Each structure stands twice: as structure tokens, then as C-alpha cells.
Short mmCIF file of C-alpha atoms in Angstrom, two decimals:
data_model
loop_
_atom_site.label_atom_id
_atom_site.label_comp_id
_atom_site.label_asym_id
_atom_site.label_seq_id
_atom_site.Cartn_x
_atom_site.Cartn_y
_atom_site.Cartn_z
CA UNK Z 299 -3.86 -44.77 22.49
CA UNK Z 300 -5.34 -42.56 19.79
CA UNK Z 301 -5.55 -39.71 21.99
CA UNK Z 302 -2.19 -40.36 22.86
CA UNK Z 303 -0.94 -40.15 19.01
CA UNK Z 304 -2.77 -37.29 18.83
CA UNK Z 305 -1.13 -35.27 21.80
CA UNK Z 306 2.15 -36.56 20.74
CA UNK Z 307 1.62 -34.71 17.46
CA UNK Z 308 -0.72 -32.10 17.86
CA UNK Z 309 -1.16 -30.70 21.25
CA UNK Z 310 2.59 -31.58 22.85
CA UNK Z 311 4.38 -28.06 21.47
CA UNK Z 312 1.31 -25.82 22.43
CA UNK Z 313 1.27 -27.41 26.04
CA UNK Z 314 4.81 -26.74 25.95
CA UNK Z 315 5.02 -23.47 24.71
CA UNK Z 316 1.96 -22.63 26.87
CA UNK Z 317 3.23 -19.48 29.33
CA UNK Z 318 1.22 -21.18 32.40
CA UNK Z 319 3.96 -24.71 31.92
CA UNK Z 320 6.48 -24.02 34.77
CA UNK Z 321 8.28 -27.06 33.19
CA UNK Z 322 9.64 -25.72 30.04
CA UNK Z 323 12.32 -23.54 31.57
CA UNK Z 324 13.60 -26.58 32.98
CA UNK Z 325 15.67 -26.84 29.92
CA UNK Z 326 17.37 -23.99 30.68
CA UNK Z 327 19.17 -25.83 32.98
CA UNK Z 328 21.22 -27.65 30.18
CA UNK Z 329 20.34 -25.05 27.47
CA UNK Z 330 22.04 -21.80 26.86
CA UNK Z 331 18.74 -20.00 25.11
CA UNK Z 332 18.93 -19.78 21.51
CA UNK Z 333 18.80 -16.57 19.22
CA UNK Z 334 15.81 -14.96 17.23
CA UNK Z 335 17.39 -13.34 14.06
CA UNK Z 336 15.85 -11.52 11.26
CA UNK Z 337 15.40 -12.83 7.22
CA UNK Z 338 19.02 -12.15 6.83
CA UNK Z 339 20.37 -13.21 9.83
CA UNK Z 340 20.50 -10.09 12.27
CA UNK Z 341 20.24 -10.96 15.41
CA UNK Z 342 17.54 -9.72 17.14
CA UNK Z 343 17.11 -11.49 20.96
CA UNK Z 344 20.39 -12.95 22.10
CA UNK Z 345 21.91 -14.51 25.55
CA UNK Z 346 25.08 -13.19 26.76
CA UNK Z 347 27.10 -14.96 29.68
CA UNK Z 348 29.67 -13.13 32.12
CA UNK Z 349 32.83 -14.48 32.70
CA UNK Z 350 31.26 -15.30 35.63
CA UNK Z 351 28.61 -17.55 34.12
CA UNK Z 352 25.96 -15.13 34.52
CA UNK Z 353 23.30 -15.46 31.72
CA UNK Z 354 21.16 -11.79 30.25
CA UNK Z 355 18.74 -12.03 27.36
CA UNK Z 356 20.14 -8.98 25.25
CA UNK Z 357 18.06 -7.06 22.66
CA UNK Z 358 20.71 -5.44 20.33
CA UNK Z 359 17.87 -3.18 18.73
CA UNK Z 360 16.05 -2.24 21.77
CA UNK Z 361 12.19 -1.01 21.46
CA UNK Z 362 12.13 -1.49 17.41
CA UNK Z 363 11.00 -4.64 17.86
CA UNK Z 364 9.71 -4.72 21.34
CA UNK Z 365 6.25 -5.93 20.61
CA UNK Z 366 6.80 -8.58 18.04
CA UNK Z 367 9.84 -10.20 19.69
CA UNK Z 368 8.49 -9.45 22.67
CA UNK Z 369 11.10 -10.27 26.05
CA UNK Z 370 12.06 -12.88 28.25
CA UNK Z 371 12.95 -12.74 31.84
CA UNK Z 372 12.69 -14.96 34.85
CA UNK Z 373 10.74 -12.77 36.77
CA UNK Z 374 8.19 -11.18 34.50
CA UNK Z 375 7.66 -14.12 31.89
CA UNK Z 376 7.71 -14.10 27.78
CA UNK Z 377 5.78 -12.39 25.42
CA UNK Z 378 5.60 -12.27 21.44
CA UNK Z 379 8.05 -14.64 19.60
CA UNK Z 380 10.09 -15.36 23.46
CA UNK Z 381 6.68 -17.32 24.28
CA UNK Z 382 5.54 -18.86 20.82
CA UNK Z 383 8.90 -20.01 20.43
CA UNK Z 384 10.59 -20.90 23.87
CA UNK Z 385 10.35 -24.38 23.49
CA UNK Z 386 12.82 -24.09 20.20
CA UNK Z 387 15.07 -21.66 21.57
CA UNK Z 388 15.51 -24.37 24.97
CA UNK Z 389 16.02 -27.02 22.57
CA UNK Z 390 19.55 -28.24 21.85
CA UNK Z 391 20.47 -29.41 18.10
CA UNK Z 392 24.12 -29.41 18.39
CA UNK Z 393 26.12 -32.32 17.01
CA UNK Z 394 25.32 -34.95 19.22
CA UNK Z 395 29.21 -36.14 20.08
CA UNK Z 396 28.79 -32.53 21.47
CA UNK Z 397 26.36 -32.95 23.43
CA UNK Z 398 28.03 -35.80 25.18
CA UNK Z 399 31.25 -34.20 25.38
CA UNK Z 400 29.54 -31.17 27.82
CA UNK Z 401 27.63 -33.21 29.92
CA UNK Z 402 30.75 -34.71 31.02
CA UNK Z 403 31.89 -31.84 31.64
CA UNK Z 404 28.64 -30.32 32.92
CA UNK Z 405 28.67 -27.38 30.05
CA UNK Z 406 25.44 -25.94 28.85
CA UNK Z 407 24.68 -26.60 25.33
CA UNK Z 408 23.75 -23.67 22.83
CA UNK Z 409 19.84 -23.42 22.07
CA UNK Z 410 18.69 -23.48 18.34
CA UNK Z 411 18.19 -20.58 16.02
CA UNK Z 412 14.89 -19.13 15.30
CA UNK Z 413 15.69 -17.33 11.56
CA UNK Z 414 12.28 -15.03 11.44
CA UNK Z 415 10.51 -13.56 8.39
CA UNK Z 416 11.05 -10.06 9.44
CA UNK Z 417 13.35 -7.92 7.75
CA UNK Z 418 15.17 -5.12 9.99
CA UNK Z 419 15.46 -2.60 7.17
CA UNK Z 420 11.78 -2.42 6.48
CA UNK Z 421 11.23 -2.50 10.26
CA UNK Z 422 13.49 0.33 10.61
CA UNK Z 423 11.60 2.25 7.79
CA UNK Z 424 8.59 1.30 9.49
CA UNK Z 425 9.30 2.64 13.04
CA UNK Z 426 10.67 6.06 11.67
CA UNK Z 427 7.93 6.46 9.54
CA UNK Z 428 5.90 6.19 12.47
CA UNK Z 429 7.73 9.26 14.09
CA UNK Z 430 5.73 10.33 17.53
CA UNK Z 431 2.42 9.22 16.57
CA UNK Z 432 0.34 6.32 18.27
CA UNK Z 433 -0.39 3.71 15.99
CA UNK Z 434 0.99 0.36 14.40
CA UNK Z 435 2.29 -1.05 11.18
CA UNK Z 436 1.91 -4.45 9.41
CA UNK Z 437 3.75 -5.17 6.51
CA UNK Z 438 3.34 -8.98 4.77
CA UNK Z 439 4.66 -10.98 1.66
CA UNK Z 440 0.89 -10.58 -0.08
CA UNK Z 441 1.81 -13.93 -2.17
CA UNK Z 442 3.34 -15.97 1.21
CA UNK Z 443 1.74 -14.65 4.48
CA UNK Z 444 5.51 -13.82 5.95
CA UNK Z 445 5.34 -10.90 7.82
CA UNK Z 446 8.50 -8.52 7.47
CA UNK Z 447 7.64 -6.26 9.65
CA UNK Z 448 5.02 -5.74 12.43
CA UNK Z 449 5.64 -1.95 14.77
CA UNK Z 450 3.87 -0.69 18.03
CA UNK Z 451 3.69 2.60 19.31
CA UNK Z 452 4.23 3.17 21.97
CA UNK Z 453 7.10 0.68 22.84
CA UNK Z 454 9.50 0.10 25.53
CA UNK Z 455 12.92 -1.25 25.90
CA UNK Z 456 12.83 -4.93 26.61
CA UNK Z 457 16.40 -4.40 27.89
CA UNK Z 458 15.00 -2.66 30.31
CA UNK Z 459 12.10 -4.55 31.27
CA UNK Z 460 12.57 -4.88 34.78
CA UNK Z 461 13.19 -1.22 35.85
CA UNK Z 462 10.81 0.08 33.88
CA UNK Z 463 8.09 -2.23 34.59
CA UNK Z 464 6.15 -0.15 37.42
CA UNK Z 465 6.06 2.75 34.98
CA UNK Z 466 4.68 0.65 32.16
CA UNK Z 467 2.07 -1.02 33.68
CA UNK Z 468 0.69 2.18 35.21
CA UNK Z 469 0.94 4.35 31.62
CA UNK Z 470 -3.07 3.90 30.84
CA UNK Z 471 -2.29 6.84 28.66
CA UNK Z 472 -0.07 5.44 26.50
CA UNK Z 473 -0.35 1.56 26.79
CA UNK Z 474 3.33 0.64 25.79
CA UNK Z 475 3.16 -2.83 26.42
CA UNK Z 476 0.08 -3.33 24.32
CA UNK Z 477 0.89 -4.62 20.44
CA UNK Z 478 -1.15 -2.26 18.99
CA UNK Z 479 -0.84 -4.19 15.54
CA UNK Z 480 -2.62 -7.48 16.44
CA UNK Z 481 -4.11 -6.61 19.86
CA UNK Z 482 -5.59 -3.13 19.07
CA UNK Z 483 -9.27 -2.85 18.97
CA UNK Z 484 -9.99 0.40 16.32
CA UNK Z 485 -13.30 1.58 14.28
CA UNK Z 486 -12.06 0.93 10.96
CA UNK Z 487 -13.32 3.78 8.91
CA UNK Z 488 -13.56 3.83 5.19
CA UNK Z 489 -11.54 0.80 5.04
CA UNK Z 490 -14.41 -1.60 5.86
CA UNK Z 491 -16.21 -0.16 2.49
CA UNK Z 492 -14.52 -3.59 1.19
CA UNK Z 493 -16.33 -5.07 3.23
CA UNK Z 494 -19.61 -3.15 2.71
CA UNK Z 495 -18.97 -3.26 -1.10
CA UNK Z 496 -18.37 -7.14 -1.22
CA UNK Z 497 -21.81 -7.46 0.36
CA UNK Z 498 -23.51 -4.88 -1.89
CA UNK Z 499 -21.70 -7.06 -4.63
CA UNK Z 500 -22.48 -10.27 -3.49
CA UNK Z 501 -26.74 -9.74 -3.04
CA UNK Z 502 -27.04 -7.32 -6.33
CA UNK Z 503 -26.21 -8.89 -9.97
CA UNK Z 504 -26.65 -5.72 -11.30
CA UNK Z 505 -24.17 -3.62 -9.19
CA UNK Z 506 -22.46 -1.92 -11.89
CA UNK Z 507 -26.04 -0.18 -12.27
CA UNK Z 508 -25.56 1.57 -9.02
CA UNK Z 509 -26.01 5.59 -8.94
CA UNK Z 510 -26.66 7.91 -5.97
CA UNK Z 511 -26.19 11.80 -6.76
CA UNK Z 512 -24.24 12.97 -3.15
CA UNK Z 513 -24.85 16.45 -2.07
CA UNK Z 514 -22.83 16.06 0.71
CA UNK Z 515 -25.03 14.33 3.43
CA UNK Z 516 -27.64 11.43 3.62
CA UNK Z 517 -30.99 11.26 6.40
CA UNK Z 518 -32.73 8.68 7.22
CA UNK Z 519 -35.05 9.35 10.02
CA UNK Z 520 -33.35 11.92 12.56
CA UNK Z 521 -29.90 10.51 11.45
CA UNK Z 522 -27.53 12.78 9.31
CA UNK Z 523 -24.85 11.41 7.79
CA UNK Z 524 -21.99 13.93 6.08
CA UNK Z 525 -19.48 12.97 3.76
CA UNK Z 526 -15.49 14.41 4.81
CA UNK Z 527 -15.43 17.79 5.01
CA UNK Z 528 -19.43 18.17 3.64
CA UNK Z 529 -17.70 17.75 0.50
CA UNK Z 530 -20.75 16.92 -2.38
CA UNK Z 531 -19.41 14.40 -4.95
CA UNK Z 532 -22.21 14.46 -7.18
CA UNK Z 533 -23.36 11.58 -9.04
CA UNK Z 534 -21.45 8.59 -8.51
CA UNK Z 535 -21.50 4.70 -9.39
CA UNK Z 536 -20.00 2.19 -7.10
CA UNK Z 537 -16.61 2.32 -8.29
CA UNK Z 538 -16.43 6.34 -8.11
CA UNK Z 539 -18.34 6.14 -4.30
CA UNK Z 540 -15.40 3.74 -3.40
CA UNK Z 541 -12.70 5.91 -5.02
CA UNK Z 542 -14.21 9.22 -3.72
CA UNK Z 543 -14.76 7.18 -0.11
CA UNK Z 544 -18.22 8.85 -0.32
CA UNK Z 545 -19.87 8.28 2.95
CA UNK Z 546 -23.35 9.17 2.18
CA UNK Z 547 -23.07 6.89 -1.00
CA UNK Z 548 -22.29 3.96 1.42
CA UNK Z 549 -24.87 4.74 4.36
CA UNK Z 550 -27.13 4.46 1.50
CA UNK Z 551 -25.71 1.11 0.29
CA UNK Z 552 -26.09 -0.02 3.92
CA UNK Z 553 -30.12 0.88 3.98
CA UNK Z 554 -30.42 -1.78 1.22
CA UNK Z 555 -28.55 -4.22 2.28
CA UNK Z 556 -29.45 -7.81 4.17
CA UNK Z 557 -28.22 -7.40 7.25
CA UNK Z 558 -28.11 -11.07 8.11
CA UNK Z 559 -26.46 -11.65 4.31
CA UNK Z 560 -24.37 -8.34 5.09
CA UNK Z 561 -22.93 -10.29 8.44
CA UNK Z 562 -22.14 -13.52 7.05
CA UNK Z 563 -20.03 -11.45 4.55
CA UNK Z 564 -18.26 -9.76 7.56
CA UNK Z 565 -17.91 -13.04 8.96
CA UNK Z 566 -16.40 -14.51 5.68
CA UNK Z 567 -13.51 -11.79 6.01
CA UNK Z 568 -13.26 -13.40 9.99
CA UNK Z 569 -14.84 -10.69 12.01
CA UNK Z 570 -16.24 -12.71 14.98
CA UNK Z 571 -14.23 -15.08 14.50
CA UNK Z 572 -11.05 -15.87 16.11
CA UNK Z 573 -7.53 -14.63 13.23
CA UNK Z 574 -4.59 -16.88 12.11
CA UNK Z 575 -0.81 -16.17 12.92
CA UNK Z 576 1.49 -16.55 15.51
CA UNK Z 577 0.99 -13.98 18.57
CA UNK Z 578 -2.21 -13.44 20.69
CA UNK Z 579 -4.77 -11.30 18.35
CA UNK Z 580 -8.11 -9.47 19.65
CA UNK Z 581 -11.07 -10.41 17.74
CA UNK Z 582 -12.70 -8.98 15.23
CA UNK Z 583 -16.18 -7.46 15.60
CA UNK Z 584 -19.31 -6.34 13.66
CA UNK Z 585 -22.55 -5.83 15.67
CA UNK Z 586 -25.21 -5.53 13.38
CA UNK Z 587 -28.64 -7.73 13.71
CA UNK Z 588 -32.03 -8.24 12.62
CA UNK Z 589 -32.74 -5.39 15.18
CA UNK Z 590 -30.16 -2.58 14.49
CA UNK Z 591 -31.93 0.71 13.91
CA UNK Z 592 -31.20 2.59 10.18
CA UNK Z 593 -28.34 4.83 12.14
CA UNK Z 594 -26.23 1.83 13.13
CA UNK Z 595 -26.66 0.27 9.57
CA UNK Z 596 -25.41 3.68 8.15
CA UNK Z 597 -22.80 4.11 10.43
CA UNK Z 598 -21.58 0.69 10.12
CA UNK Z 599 -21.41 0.92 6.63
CA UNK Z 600 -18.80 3.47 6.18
CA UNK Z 601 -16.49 2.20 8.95
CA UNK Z 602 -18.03 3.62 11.89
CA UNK Z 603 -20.73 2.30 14.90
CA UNK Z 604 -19.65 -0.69 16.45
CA UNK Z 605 -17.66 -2.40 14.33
CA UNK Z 606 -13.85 -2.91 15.41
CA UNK Z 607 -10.90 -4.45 13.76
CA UNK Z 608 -7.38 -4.48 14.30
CA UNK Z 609 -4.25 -3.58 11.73
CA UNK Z 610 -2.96 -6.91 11.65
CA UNK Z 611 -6.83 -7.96 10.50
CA UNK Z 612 -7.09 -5.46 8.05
CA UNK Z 613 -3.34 -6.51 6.31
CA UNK Z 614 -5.31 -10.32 6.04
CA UNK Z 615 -8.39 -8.72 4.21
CA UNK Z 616 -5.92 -6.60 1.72
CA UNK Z 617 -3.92 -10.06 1.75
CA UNK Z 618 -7.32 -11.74 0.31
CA UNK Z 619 -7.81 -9.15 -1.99
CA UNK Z 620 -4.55 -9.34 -3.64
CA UNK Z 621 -4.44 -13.34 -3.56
CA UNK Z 622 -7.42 -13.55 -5.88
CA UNK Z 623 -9.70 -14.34 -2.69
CA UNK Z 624 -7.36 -16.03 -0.82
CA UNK Z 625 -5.89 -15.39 3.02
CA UNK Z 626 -2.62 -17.01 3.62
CA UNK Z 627 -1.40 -18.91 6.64
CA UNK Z 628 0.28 -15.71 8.35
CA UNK Z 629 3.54 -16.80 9.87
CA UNK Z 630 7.06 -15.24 11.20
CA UNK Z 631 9.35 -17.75 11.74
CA UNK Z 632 11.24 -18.66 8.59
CA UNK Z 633 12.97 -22.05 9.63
CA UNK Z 634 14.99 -23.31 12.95
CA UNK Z 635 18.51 -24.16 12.61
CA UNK Z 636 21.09 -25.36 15.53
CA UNK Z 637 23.68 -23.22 16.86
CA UNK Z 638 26.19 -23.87 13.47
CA UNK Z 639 23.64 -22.81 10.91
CA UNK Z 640 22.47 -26.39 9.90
CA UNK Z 641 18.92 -26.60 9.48
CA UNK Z 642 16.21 -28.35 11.30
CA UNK Z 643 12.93 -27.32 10.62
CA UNK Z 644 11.41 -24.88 7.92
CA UNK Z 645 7.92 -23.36 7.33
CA UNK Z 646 6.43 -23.40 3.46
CA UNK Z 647 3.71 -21.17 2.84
CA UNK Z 648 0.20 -22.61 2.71
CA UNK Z 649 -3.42 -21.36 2.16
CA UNK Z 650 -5.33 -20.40 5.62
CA UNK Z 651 -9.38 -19.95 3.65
CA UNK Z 652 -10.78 -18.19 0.59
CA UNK Z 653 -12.65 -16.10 1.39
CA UNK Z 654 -14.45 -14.20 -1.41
CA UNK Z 655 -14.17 -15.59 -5.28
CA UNK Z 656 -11.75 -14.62 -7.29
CA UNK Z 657 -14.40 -12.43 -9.50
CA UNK Z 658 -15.12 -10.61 -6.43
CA UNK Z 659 -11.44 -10.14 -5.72
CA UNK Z 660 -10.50 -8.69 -9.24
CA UNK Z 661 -13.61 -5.87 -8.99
CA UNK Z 662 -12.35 -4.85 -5.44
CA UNK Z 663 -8.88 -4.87 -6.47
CA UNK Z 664 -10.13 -2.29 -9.64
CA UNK Z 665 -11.90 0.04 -7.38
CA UNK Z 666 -8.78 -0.45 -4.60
CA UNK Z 667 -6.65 0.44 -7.38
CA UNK Z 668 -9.06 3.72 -8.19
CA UNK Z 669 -8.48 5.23 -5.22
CA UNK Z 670 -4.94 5.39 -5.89
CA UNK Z 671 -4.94 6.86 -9.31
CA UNK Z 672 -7.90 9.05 -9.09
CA UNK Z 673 -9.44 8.82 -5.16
CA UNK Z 674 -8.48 9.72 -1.79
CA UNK Z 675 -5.22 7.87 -2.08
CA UNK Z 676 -3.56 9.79 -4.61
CA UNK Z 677 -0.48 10.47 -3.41
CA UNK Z 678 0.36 7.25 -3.65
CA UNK Z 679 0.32 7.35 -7.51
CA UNK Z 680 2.99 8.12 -10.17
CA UNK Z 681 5.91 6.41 -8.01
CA UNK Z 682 7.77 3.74 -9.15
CA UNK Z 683 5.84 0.89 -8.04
CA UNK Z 684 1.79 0.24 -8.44
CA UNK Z 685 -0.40 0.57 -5.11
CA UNK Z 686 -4.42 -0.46 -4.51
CA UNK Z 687 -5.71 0.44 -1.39
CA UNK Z 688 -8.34 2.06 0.71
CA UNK Z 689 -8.00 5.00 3.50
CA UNK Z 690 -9.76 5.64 6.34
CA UNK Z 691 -10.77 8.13 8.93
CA UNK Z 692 -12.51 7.18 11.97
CA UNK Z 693 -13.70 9.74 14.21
CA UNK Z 694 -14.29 9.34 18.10
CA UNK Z 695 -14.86 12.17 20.52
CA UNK Z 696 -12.63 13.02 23.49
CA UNK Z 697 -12.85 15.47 26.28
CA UNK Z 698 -10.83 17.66 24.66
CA UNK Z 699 -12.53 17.44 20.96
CA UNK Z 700 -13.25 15.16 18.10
CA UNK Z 701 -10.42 13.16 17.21
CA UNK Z 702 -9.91 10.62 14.32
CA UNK Z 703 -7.67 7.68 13.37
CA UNK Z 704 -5.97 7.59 9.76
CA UNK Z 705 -5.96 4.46 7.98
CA UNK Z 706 -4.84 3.15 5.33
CA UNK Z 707 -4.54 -0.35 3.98
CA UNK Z 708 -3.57 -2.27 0.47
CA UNK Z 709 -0.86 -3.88 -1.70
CA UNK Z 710 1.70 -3.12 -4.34
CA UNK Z 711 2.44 -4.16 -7.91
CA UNK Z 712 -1.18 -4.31 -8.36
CA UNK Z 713 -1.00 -7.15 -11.61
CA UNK Z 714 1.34 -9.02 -9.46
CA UNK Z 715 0.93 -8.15 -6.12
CA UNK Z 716 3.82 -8.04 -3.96
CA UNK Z 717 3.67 -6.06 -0.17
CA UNK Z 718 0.21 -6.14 1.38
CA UNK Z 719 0.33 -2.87 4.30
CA UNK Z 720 -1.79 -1.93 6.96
CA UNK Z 721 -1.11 1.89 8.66
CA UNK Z 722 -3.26 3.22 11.62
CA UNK Z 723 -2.11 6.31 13.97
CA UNK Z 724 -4.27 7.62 16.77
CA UNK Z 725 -5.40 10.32 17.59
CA UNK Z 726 -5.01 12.75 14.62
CA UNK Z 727 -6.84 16.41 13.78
CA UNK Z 728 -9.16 16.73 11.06
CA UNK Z 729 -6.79 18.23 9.06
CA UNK Z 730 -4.31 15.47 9.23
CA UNK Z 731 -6.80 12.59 8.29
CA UNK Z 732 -4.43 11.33 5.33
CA UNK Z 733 -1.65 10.92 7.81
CA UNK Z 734 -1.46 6.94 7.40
CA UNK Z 735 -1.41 6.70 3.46
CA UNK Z 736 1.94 9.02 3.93
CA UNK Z 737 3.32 7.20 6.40
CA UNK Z 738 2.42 3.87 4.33
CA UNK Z 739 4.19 6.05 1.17
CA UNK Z 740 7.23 6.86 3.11
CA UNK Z 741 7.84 2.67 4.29
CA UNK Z 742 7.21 1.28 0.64
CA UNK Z 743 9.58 4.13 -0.77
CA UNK Z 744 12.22 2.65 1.41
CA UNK Z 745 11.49 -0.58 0.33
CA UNK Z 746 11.59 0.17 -3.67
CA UNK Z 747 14.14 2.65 -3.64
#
């Protein structure tokens, strides 16, 4: 009986919503399927019937929001928001007298609402910004968890889902179908020197002490390790290492860290560990262990090595950041109404963990805010909102040359934090290494202005 209660309330919508339940398009039998709209009520997945009776899922904005929305079709399945929220789209709310009135007359009923938390304006902005590179966006209420916008490129048209679908599957080039935002697996760069900071934080009081004088590379053994460009930043504390995203500094930092304390910090900010939110998300992961060599610790340390993370993860750690320590329950689905508008069920934001004090929070957010206003982030500054944040640039070789990833990630209004934003594109030159704190510039100026 208590298992039963606990199905009933628990488990019952998962096993519902759960892609492997042949059962749950049963509904559609009696339901016409429901619409996904945005914040302010574009619509954004639709069914249209022929005169003929004929029912097509239509996606009025095609591949903008291909990933997150994801499609539905008899024949290939459901992905993104389709899946998570089939069972509410099959569901029938209509007036009840209604719902009499066309099984009578053996009429479909309409299929709720699902009014999301993305905003089509700032997805827009976000896909443009993009332009031709590979890469993904997340954009998130810092103070709620919504997400407003979440991009993949490559995309597809879902509209055309079923003609294309040979092509797709066999693009291992270009991986269209894959939602590079939550399900992307990416050496982080410079942006895990939160991470390495917080630990360097965490096991030494007297932090603030810290001093290394960088002339441009760091060995340990017969491991080099050169700052961006062999560019010597001279003496530096924490805050200006940080700012200056000083990689010597850091592999340094790493050498005198705990490496089991160093990993439970990682593990605070979830790597290993399985992420919150809505859609499917790849874990998180840092390698290091009592029997990493001093070249892994250095290279894990400024965002290289093993370590992966995805830009969905890295939007939760700016989240906690800008929360005071706290990560928000992400979520994208605002509240359910029935066909009419009237509404039946609506999600309120709640805390998902803290994970670093609020002490800790306030001396990342000061050096996050440094690299705005006088670090590698700098043309971020002087507009007319506030931005903290960290970039990134992870290299990885190819057979036709060393290529890196830009990142950026971090939040604006800085005393009152408002966006949190995560940026990655692939593939970039050396010389375009700064390509994601532009792109993340050119979104948040659409937003503000």
C-alpha cells in the first residue's frame, strides 16, 4: 500500500513520460496534442489538422529551437520538451461539459498548454550571435533557475525531421542532433579556475597572502606549462592570477593543493555527479586521484587534462556564484494551462543545494567581477549593465593543427545579479580565443538595449 502511495505520487508521471511507455500515445486517440509556447505566449510546437482530419506537429520557428523543444513524430519518437512533457500535452483540461459533448460526437479534445520559461527574443539574439560557429548557449534567471534560452549548433529543422533523418544521423562531423548545451562533453579551460580557486580558498586561511612572480611558463619535472601567448604577468596575488587567467599562477596553485580535498570541492560544484533540470544532461567529470602525476594536477588546474563539463553545467556554477552559494532548481516550463488559457499547474522556484558559503561566493564573485573591469574579459566593461565572469580557452589538437574552444561564463548586475550566461564555440584559431565573451556581449546587449 505504501509503495503504492508512493508510485501514485512520485514515480506515475516519469513512467509516463518515460520514451520506452508505448502506452502514453494512447491518448492521442482522444487528444488533439497540446502546444509548447514561449514566456509570452509564442507558440513554439503546434498541431495542425487538414480538412481532412489529418494531424502534423508544426514548428513555426524551425531549427531555433530544435534542440530544446526538441520534435515529435510517430515514427522517430520525442526528444527535449516533446518527451519531458508528452504526458501534459496528451492530457485534456477542457471544460468538462466539453468533454462530454465530443465524445458523443466522437471529437478529439484539445491537449493542454505547456507556457515555457524561454523567451524567443533572447533566443533569437542567441542563435544569431552564434552565426556559423559550433557551439551552444545557456542563458538563466540567476535569482529563479528559469532558463530563457538554451541554443545548439549545429541544428536541424524538426519540420523536417523525417527527410532529413538519414543525413543527420550520418553527419559525425557536425552532430546536429546532439544538444550541445546540456549533452556536450568540453575541457573547460580557464573557467574551472573557480573551481581551482574555491579549493585553494577553502584549504588556505591565509589566501589573500598568495604571490607567484609569472615569467610566462611554470616546470615541474619535464612538464612546461605556458601562460596565453607566453605572455609574463609578473607578480601576481590570487585575485590578479584570476583576472589575468594566468596559467602558470594556477598550475602552481594546483602543486599545493589536496587532491582528495581539491575533488570533493569539484564534487561540491556536481562534477561526478549526475545535474538538475529538465532534459537528458552528460555528466560532469574531474579525474584527479591520490595517483595523478604533477602534469595532470597542473593541467587540471587551469581547465585542461581530463576534466570535462558541459555549458549548461557551467551556467549552474555561475548560477551558485551569483546566488550567494546557492544552485537553483533549473526548470523550463513556466505553468500548464488548458486549451482557453485557464491555468492548471504552475512551477515556483525552489533551491536545488548550496554549494559553497556565501563568504566564498562574495570573494569569487570580486575576482569574477575583476576580470571584467581589468582582466581578460574587458570588453565586457563600460556598457550599460554590470558583468562578472570568467573566459576560457581550451586547446585540443587536430589533424589539421591545434585548435581551441572559447568560453566564457558569468552573470549581470553584479550587486544584484540578474542573467547568469554560459558561451562555448568549437573549434576556433588562436587568434580568435575571445570569440565567446563577444558573442556573450552581443546576446546581453540585445537583452538591455
Amino acid at each position: 500500500m505504501g509503495y503504492l502511495v508512493y508510485f501514485s505520487i512520485v514515480r506515475a508521471k516519469l513512467v509516463v513520460n518515460s520514451p520506452y511507455n508505448q502506452r502514453q500515445d494512447a491518448y492521442a486517440q482522444s487528444v488533439i496534442r497540446g502546444k509548447l509556447v514561449d514566456k509570452n505566449g509564442n507558440t513554439l510546437a503546434e498541431t495542425v489538422v487538414d480538412e481532412d482530419g489529418n494531424e502534423s506537429r508544426n514548428y513555426p520557428y524551425g531549427e531555433l529551437f530544435a534542440h530544446v523543444i526538441g520534435y515529435s513524430n510517430d515514427k522517430l519518437g520525442k526528444t527535449g520538451l516533446e518527451s519531458v512533457e508528452n504526458f501534459e500535452l496528451l492530457t485534456s483540461n477542457a471544460f468538462f461539459i466539453e468533454k462530454l459533448k465530443n465524445e458523443f460526437s466522437e471529437t478529439k479534445n484539445m491537449g493542454d498548454t505547456v507556457v515555457t520559461t524561454l523567451d524567443a527574443d533572447l533566443q533569437q539574439a542567441a542563435y544569431q550571435a552564434l552565426g556559423e560557429n559550433k557551439g551552444a548557449v545557456v542563458v538563466m534567471e540567476a535569482a529563479t533557475g528559469k532558463i530563457l534560452a538554451m541554443v545548439s549548433k549545429p541544428a536541424y529543422d524538426p519540420n523536417n525531421i523525417v527527410a532529413a533523418w538519414s543525413d543527420l544521423n550520418s553527419d559525425d562531423t557536425n552532430s546536429p542532433l546532439l544538444n550541445r548545451a546540456t549533452q556536450g562533453s568540453y575541457a573547460p579551460g580557464s573557467t574551472f579556475k573557480v573551481v581551482t580557486a574555491l579549493s585553494y580558498i577553502r584549504q588556505n586561511a591565509s589566501y589573500r597572502d598568495y604571490t607567484y612572480d609569472c615569467n610566462g611558463e611554470i616546470t615541474e619535472g619535464d612538464i612546461t606549462i605556458h601562460c596565453f601567448g607566453g605572455h609574463a604577468h609578473g607578480q601576481e596575488d590570487l585575485r590578479s592570477s584570476f583576472a589575468n587567467s594566468c596559467n602558470a599562477s594556477f598550475a602552481n596553485i594546483g602543486l599545493q593543493l589536496d587532491i582528495s580535498q581539491y575533488k570533493k570541492t569539484a564534487e561540491d560544484m556536481l562534477f561526478n555527479k549526475a545535474l538538475p533540470g529538465d532534459l537528458n544532461t552528460s555528466k560532469s567529470s574531474f579525474a584527479l586521484d591520490s595517483s595523478s602525476g604533477s602534469g595532470e594536477i597542473m593541467m587540471t588546474a587551469m581547465g585542461q587534462g581530463k576534466t570535462t563539463v558541459s555549458p549548461y553545467h557551467m551556467a549552474l556554477i555561475a548560477e551558485a556564484v551569483a546566488n550567494g552559494g546557492t544552485v537553483m532548481q533549473p526548470y523550463l516550463v513556466e505553468y500548464v494551462t488548458n486549451y482557453t488559457g485557464t491555468q492548471i499547474r504552475k512551477n515556483v522556484p525552489k533551491s536545488y543545494k548550496k554549494v559553497m558559503t556565501s563568504d566564498e561566493a562574495a570573494q569569487l564573485k570580486e575576482y569574477m567581477s575583476a576580470v571584467v573591469e581589468e582582466g581578460t574579459g574587458s570588453v565586457l566593461r563600460g556598457r550599460s549593465y554590470t558583468v562578472a565572469g570568467k573566459t576560457g580557452t581550451a586547446e585540443y589538437s587536430m589533424s589539421d593543427g591545434e585548435k581551441t574552444h572559447s568560453w566564457f561564463m558569468g552573470f549581470t548586475n553584479v550587486d544584484n545579479p540578474e542573467l547568469v550566461i554560459s558561451v562555448i564555440t568549437e573549434g576556433s584559431d588562436g587568434s580568435s580565443s575571445g570569440k565567446a565573451v563577444s558573442i556573450a556581449g552581443e546576446i546581453l546587449d540585445s537583452y538591455y538595449n
